[in-house]
Coordinates of C-alpha atoms in Angstrom, one line a residue:
M1 CA 0.0 0.0 0.0
A2 CA 2.9 2.3 0.7
S3 CA 4.0 2.1 -2.9
A4 CA 0.5 2.9 -4.2
L5 CA 0.3 5.9 -1.8
D6 CA 3.7 7.2 -3.0
S7 CA 2.4 7.0 -6.6
K8 CA -0.6 9.0 -5.7
K9 CA 1.5 11.6 -4.0
R10 CA 3.7 11.9 -7.1
L11 CA 0.5 12.3 -9.2
A12 CA -0.7 15.0 -6.8
L13 CA 2.6 16.9 -7.3
A14 CA 2.3 16.4 -11.1
I15 CA -1.2 17.9 -11.0
I16 CA 0.1 20.9 -9.0
D17 CA 2.9 21.4 -11.5
F18 CA 0.4 21.2 -14.4
L19 CA -1.8 23.9 -12.8
S20 CA 1.1 26.1 -12.2
T21 CA 2.5 25.7 -15.7
S22 CA -1.0 26.4 -17.2
L23 CA -1.0 29.8 -15.5
K24 CA 2.5 30.6 -16.7
D25 CA 2.0 29.6 -20.4
G26 CA -1.3 31.5 -20.7
T27 CA -3.6 28.4 -20.8
L28 CA -5.4 30.0 -17.9
I29 CA -6.1 33.7 -17.6
P30 CA -4.6 35.8 -14.7
E31 CA -8.0 36.2 -13.2
D32 CA -8.0 32.5 -12.4
A33 CA -4.7 32.7 -10.4
E34 CA -6.3 32.9 -7.0
S35 CA -8.6 29.9 -7.7
I36 CA -5.7 27.9 -8.9
E37 CA -3.6 28.7 -5.9
V38 CA -6.4 27.6 -3.6
A39 CA -6.7 24.3 -5.6
Q40 CA -3.0 23.7 -5.4
S41 CA -3.0 24.3 -1.6
C42 CA -6.0 22.0 -1.1
I43 CA -4.3 19.2 -3.1
A44 CA -1.0 19.7 -1.2
D45 CA -2.7 19.6 2.2
T46 CA -4.9 16.6 1.3
F47 CA -2.1 14.4 0.0
H48 CA 0.5 15.8 2.5
V49 CA 2.9 16.9 -0.2
D50 CA 5.2 19.9 -0.5
P51 CA 5.3 21.4 -4.1
S52 CA 8.2 23.7 -3.0
N53 CA 10.4 20.6 -2.5
K54 CA 12.3 20.5 -5.8
A55 CA 13.6 17.0 -5.3
A56 CA 10.1 15.6 -4.7
M57 CA 8.8 17.5 -7.7
Q58 CA 11.6 16.1 -9.9
D59 CA 10.9 12.6 -8.7
A60 CA 7.2 13.1 -9.5
I61 CA 7.5 14.2 -13.1
G62 CA 11.0 13.1 -14.0
G63 CA 11.8 16.1 -16.2
Q64 CA 8.5 15.6 -18.0
S65 CA 5.1 17.2 -17.4
L66 CA 1.7 15.8 -16.8
L67 CA 0.6 17.1 -20.2
S68 CA 3.4 15.4 -22.1
I69 CA 2.8 12.1 -20.2
Y70 CA -0.9 12.3 -21.0
G71 CA 0.0 13.0 -24.6
V72 CA 1.9 9.7 -24.7
Y73 CA -1.1 8.0 -23.2
E74 CA -3.3 9.4 -25.9
K75 CA -0.9 8.0 -28.5
L76 CA -0.9 4.6 -26.9
K77 CA -4.7 4.6 -26.8
G78 CA -5.2 5.7 -30.3
K79 CA -2.4 4.1 -32.3
S80 CA -0.9 0.7 -32.8
T81 CA 2.3 0.6 -30.8
A82 CA 3.0 -3.1 -30.2
S83 CA 4.4 -1.8 -26.9
T84 CA 1.6 -2.1 -24.3
S85 CA 0.4 -5.0 -22.3
G86 CA -2.3 -7.2 -23.7
T87 CA -2.9 -8.5 -27.1
S88 CA -1.4 -6.4 -29.8
S89 CA -0.6 -6.6 -33.5
A90 CA 1.6 -4.0 -35.1
S91 CA 1.3 -5.6 -38.5
E92 CA -2.5 -5.3 -38.4
G93 CA -2.2 -1.6 -37.6
R94 CA -4.7 -1.7 -34.8
P95 CA -4.4 -0.4 -31.3
S96 CA -3.8 -2.7 -28.4
T97 CA -5.9 -2.9 -25.3
P98 CA -3.8 -2.1 -22.2
S99 CA -4.2 -4.4 -19.2
V100 CA -3.0 -3.9 -15.7
P101 CA -0.5 -6.7 -14.8
K102 CA -0.3 -8.0 -11.2
A103 CA 2.4 -6.7 -9.0
G104 CA 5.5 -8.8 -9.1
S105 CA 4.4 -10.7 -12.2
A106 CA 6.6 -11.1 -15.3
S107 CA 4.1 -9.0 -17.2
A108 CA 4.6 -6.2 -14.6
N109 CA 8.4 -6.3 -15.1
H110 CA 8.0 -6.2 -18.8
A111 CA 5.6 -3.3 -18.7
Q112 CA 8.2 -1.4 -16.8
G113 CA 10.7 -1.9 -19.6
A114 CA 12.7 -4.8 -18.2
T115 CA 14.5 -7.1 -20.7
N116 CA 14.7 -10.8 -21.2
A117 CA 16.8 -13.1 -23.4
E118 CA 14.2 -13.5 -26.1
A119 CA 13.5 -9.8 -26.4
E120 CA 17.2 -9.1 -26.5
S121 CA 17.6 -11.6 -29.3
F122 CA 14.9 -9.8 -31.3
K123 CA 16.7 -6.5 -30.6
S124 CA 20.0 -7.9 -31.8
K125 CA 18.4 -9.2 -35.0
G126 CA 16.8 -5.7 -35.5
N127 CA 20.2 -4.1 -35.1
S128 CA 21.7 -6.4 -37.6
A129 CA 18.9 -5.6 -40.1
M130 CA 19.6 -1.9 -39.5
A131 CA 23.3 -2.4 -40.3
S132 CA 22.2 -4.1 -43.5
K133 CA 19.7 -1.3 -44.2
D134 CA 16.8 -3.7 -44.2
Y135 CA 14.6 -1.3 -42.3
S136 CA 11.4 -3.2 -42.7
S137 CA 12.8 -6.3 -41.0
A138 CA 14.4 -4.1 -38.3
I139 CA 11.0 -2.6 -37.5
D140 CA 9.5 -6.1 -37.4
F141 CA 12.2 -7.4 -35.0
Y142 CA 12.0 -4.4 -32.7
S143 CA 8.2 -4.8 -32.6
K144 CA 8.5 -8.4 -31.6
A145 CA 10.9 -7.3 -28.8
L146 CA 8.3 -4.7 -27.7
N147 CA 5.6 -7.3 -27.6
I148 CA 7.6 -9.1 -25.0
T149 CA 8.9 -6.1 -23.0
P150 CA 6.4 -3.2 -23.6
L151 CA 7.6 0.3 -23.2
N152 CA 11.3 -0.6 -23.1
P153 CA 12.9 2.7 -24.1
I154 CA 15.8 1.2 -25.9
Y155 CA 13.6 -0.9 -28.2
L156 CA 11.3 2.0 -28.8
S157 CA 14.2 4.3 -29.6
N158 CA 15.7 1.7 -31.9
R159 CA 12.4 1.3 -33.7
A160 CA 12.1 5.1 -34.0
A161 CA 15.5 5.1 -35.8
A162 CA 14.3 2.3 -38.1
Y163 CA 11.1 4.3 -38.8
S164 CA 13.1 7.4 -39.5
A165 CA 15.3 5.5 -41.9
S166 CA 12.2 4.3 -43.7
H167 CA 10.9 7.9 -43.9
K168 CA 8.0 7.1 -41.6
H169 CA 8.6 10.1 -39.4
A170 CA 5.2 10.2 -37.7
E171 CA 5.7 6.7 -36.4
A172 CA 9.3 7.5 -35.4
S173 CA 8.0 10.5 -33.4
T174 CA 5.4 8.4 -31.6
D175 CA 8.0 5.8 -30.6
A176 CA 10.5 8.4 -29.5
E177 CA 7.9 10.2 -27.4
M178 CA 7.0 7.0 -25.6
A179 CA 10.7 6.2 -25.1
V180 CA 11.5 9.5 -23.4
A181 CA 8.3 9.2 -21.3
A182 CA 9.4 5.7 -20.2
D183 CA 13.0 6.9 -19.4
P184 CA 13.8 10.6 -19.9
K185 CA 17.5 9.8 -19.1
Y186 CA 17.9 7.6 -22.2
T187 CA 19.3 10.5 -24.3
K188 CA 19.3 8.6 -27.7
A189 CA 15.6 8.8 -27.6
W190 CA 15.6 12.6 -27.3
S191 CA 17.9 12.8 -30.3
R192 CA 15.6 10.5 -32.4
L193 CA 12.6 12.6 -31.3
G194 CA 14.4 15.7 -32.4
L195 CA 15.2 14.2 -35.8
A196 CA 11.6 12.9 -36.3
R197 CA 10.0 16.2 -35.3
F198 CA 12.4 18.1 -37.6
A199 CA 11.5 15.8 -40.5
L200 CA 7.8 16.4 -39.8
G201 CA 8.3 20.2 -40.0
D202 CA 8.1 20.8 -36.3
A203 CA 11.3 22.7 -35.9
K204 CA 10.4 24.2 -32.5
G205 CA 9.5 20.8 -31.1
S206 CA 12.7 19.4 -32.6
M207 CA 14.7 22.1 -30.8
E208 CA 12.9 21.4 -27.5
A209 CA 13.7 17.7 -27.8
Y210 CA 17.4 18.3 -28.5
Q211 CA 17.5 20.7 -25.6
K212 CA 16.1 18.1 -23.3
G213 CA 18.8 15.7 -24.6
I214 CA 21.5 18.2 -23.9
E215 CA 20.2 18.7 -20.4
Y216 CA 20.1 15.0 -19.6
E217 CA 23.5 14.3 -21.2
G218 CA 25.1 16.9 -19.0
S219 CA 28.4 18.7 -19.5
G220 CA 26.9 20.8 -22.2
G221 CA 25.7 17.9 -24.3
S222 CA 27.3 15.9 -27.1
D223 CA 28.4 17.4 -30.4
A224 CA 25.7 15.6 -32.2
M225 CA 23.0 16.7 -29.8
K226 CA 24.2 20.3 -29.9
K227 CA 24.4 20.2 -33.7
G228 CA 20.8 18.9 -33.9
F229 CA 19.7 21.7 -31.6
E230 CA 21.5 24.4 -33.6
T231 CA 20.0 23.1 -36.9
A232 CA 16.5 23.1 -35.5
K233 CA 17.0 26.5 -33.9
K234 CA 18.2 27.9 -37.2
R235 CA 15.1 26.6 -38.9
V236 CA 12.9 28.2 -36.2
E237 CA 14.6 31.5 -36.7
E238 CA 14.2 31.2 -40.5
E239 CA 10.5 30.4 -40.2
E240 CA 10.0 33.3 -37.8
K241 CA 11.9 35.6 -40.1
A242 CA 9.8 34.5 -43.1
G243 CA 6.6 35.0 -41.3
G244 CA 5.6 31.3 -41.5
M245 CA 6.3 31.1 -45.2
D246 CA 7.1 27.7 -46.6
E247 CA 10.7 26.7 -45.9
D248 CA 11.3 25.7 -49.5
A249 CA 10.8 29.3 -50.6
D250 CA 14.3 30.4 -50.1
G251 CA 16.4 27.2 -49.5
E252 CA 19.0 29.1 -47.4
G253 CA 19.9 26.1 -45.3
A254 CA 22.6 24.5 -47.4
P255 CA 25.8 23.9 -45.4
R256 CA 28.7 26.0 -46.3
S257 CA 31.1 23.4 -47.5
E258 CA 34.3 24.7 -48.9
G259 CA 37.4 23.1 -50.3
G260 CA 38.6 20.4 -52.3
G261 CA 38.1 18.2 -55.2
G262 CA 39.5 14.9 -56.0
G263 CA 41.0 14.0 -52.7
S264 CA 41.6 10.5 -51.5
G265 CA 39.1 8.3 -49.8
G266 CA 38.4 5.7 -52.4
M267 CA 39.6 8.0 -55.2
P268 CA 42.3 6.4 -57.3
D269 CA 45.8 7.8 -57.3
L270 CA 47.6 9.1 -60.4
S271 CA 49.1 5.7 -61.3
A272 CA 45.8 5.1 -63.2
L273 CA 46.3 8.5 -64.9
A274 CA 49.8 7.5 -65.8
G275 CA 48.5 4.3 -67.4
M276 CA 46.0 6.4 -69.5
L277 CA 48.9 8.6 -70.6
G278 CA 50.9 5.6 -71.7
G279 CA 53.3 5.6 -68.7
G280 CA 53.4 3.5 -65.6
R281 CA 52.9 0.2 -67.3
G282 CA 55.4 0.6 -70.2
G283 CA 55.0 0.5 -73.9
G284 CA 53.5 2.9 -76.4
G285 CA 52.9 6.7 -76.3
P286 CA 50.1 8.6 -74.7
D287 CA 46.6 7.9 -76.0
L288 CA 45.7 11.6 -76.9
S289 CA 42.2 10.8 -77.9
S290 CA 41.5 9.3 -74.4
I291 CA 43.2 12.3 -72.8
M292 CA 41.2 14.9 -74.7
S293 CA 37.9 13.1 -74.3
N294 CA 38.2 13.9 -70.6
P295 CA 36.7 17.4 -70.3
M296 CA 38.9 18.3 -67.4
F297 CA 42.1 17.7 -69.4
A298 CA 40.7 19.5 -72.5
N299 CA 40.0 22.5 -70.2
M300 CA 43.5 22.2 -68.7
A301 CA 45.1 22.2 -72.2
Q302 CA 43.1 25.3 -73.1
N303 CA 44.1 27.1 -70.0
L304 CA 47.8 26.3 -70.5
M305 CA 47.8 27.3 -74.1
S306 CA 46.3 30.7 -73.3
N307 CA 48.6 31.4 -70.3
P308 CA 52.3 31.0 -71.1
D309 CA 53.3 32.0 -67.5
M310 CA 51.2 29.1 -66.2
M311 CA 52.8 26.8 -68.6
S312 CA 56.3 27.9 -67.6
G313 CA 55.5 27.5 -63.9
L314 CA 54.0 24.1 -64.5
M315 CA 57.1 22.8 -66.3
N316 CA 59.3 24.0 -63.5
N317 CA 57.2 22.2 -61.0
P318 CA 59.1 19.2 -59.5
R319 CA 55.9 17.1 -59.1
V320 CA 55.2 17.6 -62.8
R321 CA 58.8 16.7 -63.7
Q322 CA 58.4 13.5 -61.6
M323 CA 55.2 12.7 -63.5
A324 CA 56.9 13.3 -66.9
E325 CA 59.9 11.2 -66.0
S326 CA 57.5 8.3 -65.0
F327 CA 55.6 8.7 -68.2
G328 CA 58.7 8.9 -70.4
G329 CA 60.4 6.0 -68.6
G330 CA 57.4 3.8 -69.2
G331 CA 58.2 1.8 -66.2
G332 CA 57.4 2.4 -62.6
G333 CA 56.6 -1.3 -62.1
G334 CA 54.1 -0.9 -59.3
E335 CA 52.8 -4.3 -58.2
G336 CA 49.1 -4.4 -57.9
G337 CA 48.6 -1.1 -59.6
G338 CA 49.6 0.9 -56.6
G339 CA 51.2 4.3 -56.7
G340 CA 53.1 3.5 -59.9
G341 CA 56.4 5.3 -60.3
G342 CA 55.9 6.9 -56.9
L343 CA 53.2 9.2 -58.2
P344 CA 51.2 11.1 -55.6
D345 CA 47.5 10.5 -55.4
I346 CA 45.1 13.2 -56.5
G347 CA 44.5 14.5 -52.9
S348 CA 48.3 15.0 -52.5
L349 CA 48.6 16.5 -56.0
M350 CA 45.8 19.0 -55.4
Q351 CA 47.7 20.5 -52.5
D352 CA 50.1 22.0 -54.9
P353 CA 48.6 25.4 -55.7
N354 CA 50.1 25.5 -59.2
I355 CA 48.4 22.3 -60.2
A356 CA 45.2 23.0 -58.3
E357 CA 44.9 26.3 -60.2
I358 CA 44.9 24.5 -63.5
I359 CA 42.5 21.7 -62.6
S360 CA 40.1 24.0 -60.8
A361 CA 40.0 26.5 -63.6
G362 CA 37.1 24.8 -65.3
A363 CA 35.8 21.3 -66.3
K364 CA 32.6 22.2 -64.6
S365 CA 29.1 21.5 -66.0
K366 CA 25.5 22.1 -64.8
V367 CA 23.6 19.0 -63.6
K368 CA 20.3 18.4 -65.2
S369 CA 17.3 18.6 -62.9
S370 CA 16.5 14.9 -63.4
V371 CA 20.0 14.0 -62.5
Q372 CA 20.0 16.2 -59.5
R373 CA 16.9 14.5 -58.2
A374 CA 18.6 11.2 -58.7
V375 CA 21.7 12.4 -56.8
R376 CA 19.5 13.6 -53.9
A377 CA 17.7 10.2 -53.9
K378 CA 21.0 8.3 -53.9
I379 CA 22.4 10.4 -51.0
V380 CA 19.2 9.7 -49.0
E381 CA 19.4 6.0 -49.8
T382 CA 23.0 5.8 -48.7
Y383 CA 22.6 8.0 -45.6
P384 CA 18.9 7.7 -44.5
L385 CA 19.4 9.8 -41.4
L386 CA 20.4 12.7 -43.7
A387 CA 16.9 12.6 -45.3
P388 CA 15.3 15.3 -43.0
F389 CA 18.2 17.6 -43.9
I390 CA 18.5 17.0 -47.6
D391 CA 16.8 20.3 -48.5
E392 CA 19.5 22.0 -46.5
V393 CA 22.3 20.1 -48.1
I394 CA 20.9 20.4 -51.7
P395 CA 18.0 22.8 -51.8
K396 CA 15.3 21.8 -54.3
K397 CA 15.7 25.0 -56.3
S398 CA 19.5 25.0 -56.2
Q399 CA 21.8 24.1 -59.1
L400 CA 24.4 21.4 -58.7
D401 CA 27.6 21.5 -60.6
L402 CA 29.4 18.4 -61.8
L403 CA 33.2 18.1 -62.2
K404 CA 34.7 15.1 -64.0
L405 CA 38.0 14.1 -62.4
P406 CA 40.5 11.5 -63.5
D407 CA 39.7 7.8 -63.6
R408 CA 35.9 8.2 -63.6
V409 CA 35.6 10.2 -60.5
T410 CA 32.7 12.6 -60.2
L411 CA 32.6 15.6 -57.9
Y412 CA 29.3 17.4 -57.0
A413 CA 29.5 21.0 -55.9
L414 CA 27.0 23.7 -55.0
D415 CA 27.9 27.4 -55.3
N416 CA 31.6 26.3 -55.9
R417 CA 31.6 24.3 -52.7
P418 CA 32.2 20.5 -53.0
L419 CA 29.5 18.4 -51.3
F420 CA 29.9 14.8 -52.4
W421 CA 32.1 12.7 -54.7
Q422 CA 31.9 9.2 -56.2
H423 CA 34.1 6.8 -58.1
M424 CA 32.2 4.9 -60.7
D425 CA 29.5 2.9 -59.0
D426 CA 31.1 3.0 -55.5
P427 CA 29.1 4.7 -52.7
I428 CA 28.7 8.4 -52.9
I429 CA 30.9 10.0 -50.2
P430 CA 30.4 13.3 -48.4
H431 CA 32.8 16.1 -48.0
L432 CA 34.0 16.4 -44.4
R433 CA 32.3 19.8 -44.1
V434 CA 29.0 18.0 -44.8
V435 CA 29.9 15.5 -42.1
H436 CA 30.8 18.3 -39.7
A437 CA 27.5 20.0 -40.4
F438 CA 25.4 16.9 -39.8
P439 CA 27.5 14.6 -37.5
Q440 CA 24.5 12.5 -36.3
C441 CA 23.7 11.3 -39.8
F442 CA 26.8 9.1 -40.5
S443 CA 28.3 5.9 -39.2
R444 CA 31.3 6.6 -37.0
I445 CA 34.3 4.9 -35.5
R446 CA 37.2 6.5 -33.6
I447 CA 41.0 6.3 -33.7
D448 CA 43.3 6.9 -30.7
R449 CA 45.5 9.9 -30.2
G450 CA 48.5 8.2 -31.6
A451 CA 47.0 7.6 -35.0
I452 CA 45.9 11.2 -35.5
R453 CA 49.2 12.5 -37.0
F454 CA 49.4 9.6 -39.4
V455 CA 45.8 10.0 -40.6
L456 CA 46.4 13.8 -41.2
S457 CA 49.5 13.1 -43.2
G458 CA 47.6 10.8 -45.6
A459 CA 48.9 7.5 -44.3
T460 CA 46.9 4.3 -44.6
L461 CA 44.5 3.8 -41.6
M462 CA 45.5 0.6 -39.8
A463 CA 43.5 -1.5 -37.3
P464 CA 45.7 -0.9 -34.2
G465 CA 44.6 2.7 -34.1
L466 CA 41.0 1.6 -33.6
T467 CA 41.5 -1.4 -31.3
S468 CA 43.9 0.2 -28.8
T469 CA 42.9 2.2 -25.8
G470 CA 41.3 5.4 -27.0
G471 CA 39.9 3.8 -30.2
R472 CA 36.3 2.9 -30.5
L473 CA 34.4 0.4 -32.7
P474 CA 30.6 -0.3 -32.7
D475 CA 29.0 -3.3 -31.0
A476 CA 28.6 -6.4 -33.0
D477 CA 24.9 -5.8 -33.5
V478 CA 25.6 -2.6 -35.4
E479 CA 28.6 -3.8 -37.3
L480 CA 29.9 -1.8 -40.2
K481 CA 30.8 -4.1 -43.1
E482 CA 33.6 -4.0 -45.7
G483 CA 32.8 -1.4 -48.4
E484 CA 30.6 0.8 -46.2
V485 CA 31.4 4.4 -45.8
A486 CA 32.6 5.3 -42.3
V487 CA 33.4 8.6 -40.6
I488 CA 36.6 8.5 -38.5
D489 CA 36.5 10.5 -35.2
A490 CA 39.7 11.2 -33.3
E491 CA 40.2 10.7 -29.5
G492 CA 39.9 14.1 -27.7
K493 CA 38.8 16.0 -30.9
E494 CA 35.3 17.4 -31.5
E495 CA 35.1 17.0 -35.3
A496 CA 35.8 14.0 -37.6
C497 CA 39.1 13.9 -39.4
L498 CA 38.6 11.3 -42.1
V499 CA 35.9 9.7 -44.2
G500 CA 36.1 6.9 -46.7
Q501 CA 35.3 3.3 -47.5
L502 CA 36.2 0.5 -45.1
R503 CA 38.5 -2.2 -46.5
M504 CA 37.7 -4.4 -43.5
G505 CA 34.5 -4.8 -41.5
T506 CA 34.5 -3.7 -37.8
E507 CA 34.1 -7.2 -36.5
D508 CA 37.1 -8.3 -38.5
I509 CA 39.0 -5.4 -37.1
K510 CA 38.2 -6.5 -33.6
E511 CA 39.2 -10.1 -34.3
K512 CA 42.4 -9.5 -36.3
K513 CA 43.6 -6.3 -34.6
K514 CA 45.9 -5.7 -37.6
G515 CA 45.7 -4.9 -41.3
V516 CA 44.5 -2.1 -43.5
V517 CA 41.2 -0.6 -42.5
M518 CA 41.1 2.3 -45.0
D519 CA 43.8 2.6 -47.6
S520 CA 42.7 6.1 -48.7
G521 CA 40.3 8.7 -47.5
H522 CA 39.3 12.3 -47.5
Y523 CA 41.1 13.8 -44.5
L524 CA 41.4 17.2 -42.9
G525 CA 43.9 19.4 -44.8
D526 CA 44.1 17.2 -48.0
G527 CA 43.6 18.4 -51.5
L528 CA 39.8 17.9 -51.3
W529 CA 39.7 20.0 -48.2
N530 CA 41.8 22.9 -49.6
M531 CA 40.8 23.0 -53.3
T532 CA 38.7 25.8 -54.5
I533 CA 36.4 25.7 -57.5
E534 CA 35.7 28.8 -59.6

């Protein structure tokens, strides 16, 4: 009985808080203040509670409010959730009928969000489906886990992520709201609520959710949570400035990505270019028709012919002399097609201002609207958590530019700022400034402090930098597989330092603890970071 009495006292405090808040937010008019105060006093006296006791009030509402808790109840009552006690069917899309489990029963423990082995097994399968981008299966597995352990905040939050990835943002918002109501301290749920609300056009609600997440995380909040808050805040300010006009009217939200084309990170080095020119693998002269069919080289030739000073400077450049010697020698017997003849890769080459000036002088074309839509769709498909922000990354009424780089590499730029690049049919990879603008939208692993200087010098990323103390890899149930794009964070640093394709899955990295993880990538300070497009 003591437990039931305590619950009623907490409810009494929540009601007092609700009445007080209703006066402050304008729900009730000032003339009602005296009546409300009398009502609060009566409730406090009757239930023997003290509303001035901040600790008791915090214990009663847990950082929530009676209104928000009731809002969750309404959602539970009116929608299929597969996360309440009693018979439920998420697949049938019908609401379940809550039942009150007996105290101490297994059902009671489940209703409070406890876990069991079977539910954890479904959660693990859901995580694996998420890693494979099979979002429909992930939703099904999480729903099965919730049928066993209703209102488990982790399962609800995970299903919210799966819904968001499937562009079912209303369902994601519902799950995330129930998760934070079940456990406000589970901060991932606040982040997913913020993301879902933003996708639904509720920028103010998104900002409030991220703010709650920051408060519960403490120490000023994580970078991802703070970035989500700032993004939502910016949208709120834009909407207020526009007087409630549609957010697509101006498309001002594109991130200000600057710098570089053709860096590393899956991009081939110039050994392939040497082969095209007739060098690097010996035999025969350059294939001029192949060279001049590349619009970038045709543009380079035009720039050189019209600028003698540029030509003179180029021919005195030691890197170009090194290239010419490799071409002329016809050798450079690089095994496995590596950096034949010691040629630098494009990222390194673009750091030379003389060469960067030539390549960046043109070779740019406008992307057709149909192609631009396809590029946006491909980005969302590859990075589903970026979907709510795609209109900021590439506004609908903007004009993408396309730059063709050596060896079938395509660079997409907006307002002369590189955004994404792609080698043939490999995954499309974001510029690091896009990653910095939307850190919560990409898969991440972390290197230790000792590996930072090697990464920033363009060295191959090796497994020990991730498996030693200070490194971080995801759990097995959210494994990143070989060929997936990964963002590399650095121990003790706020922003990512590298992005590229994994040459080894994260579980293999843990098992082998050695070997090449990423043999090339776009890193801070490389040619892709520094290159300008004009």
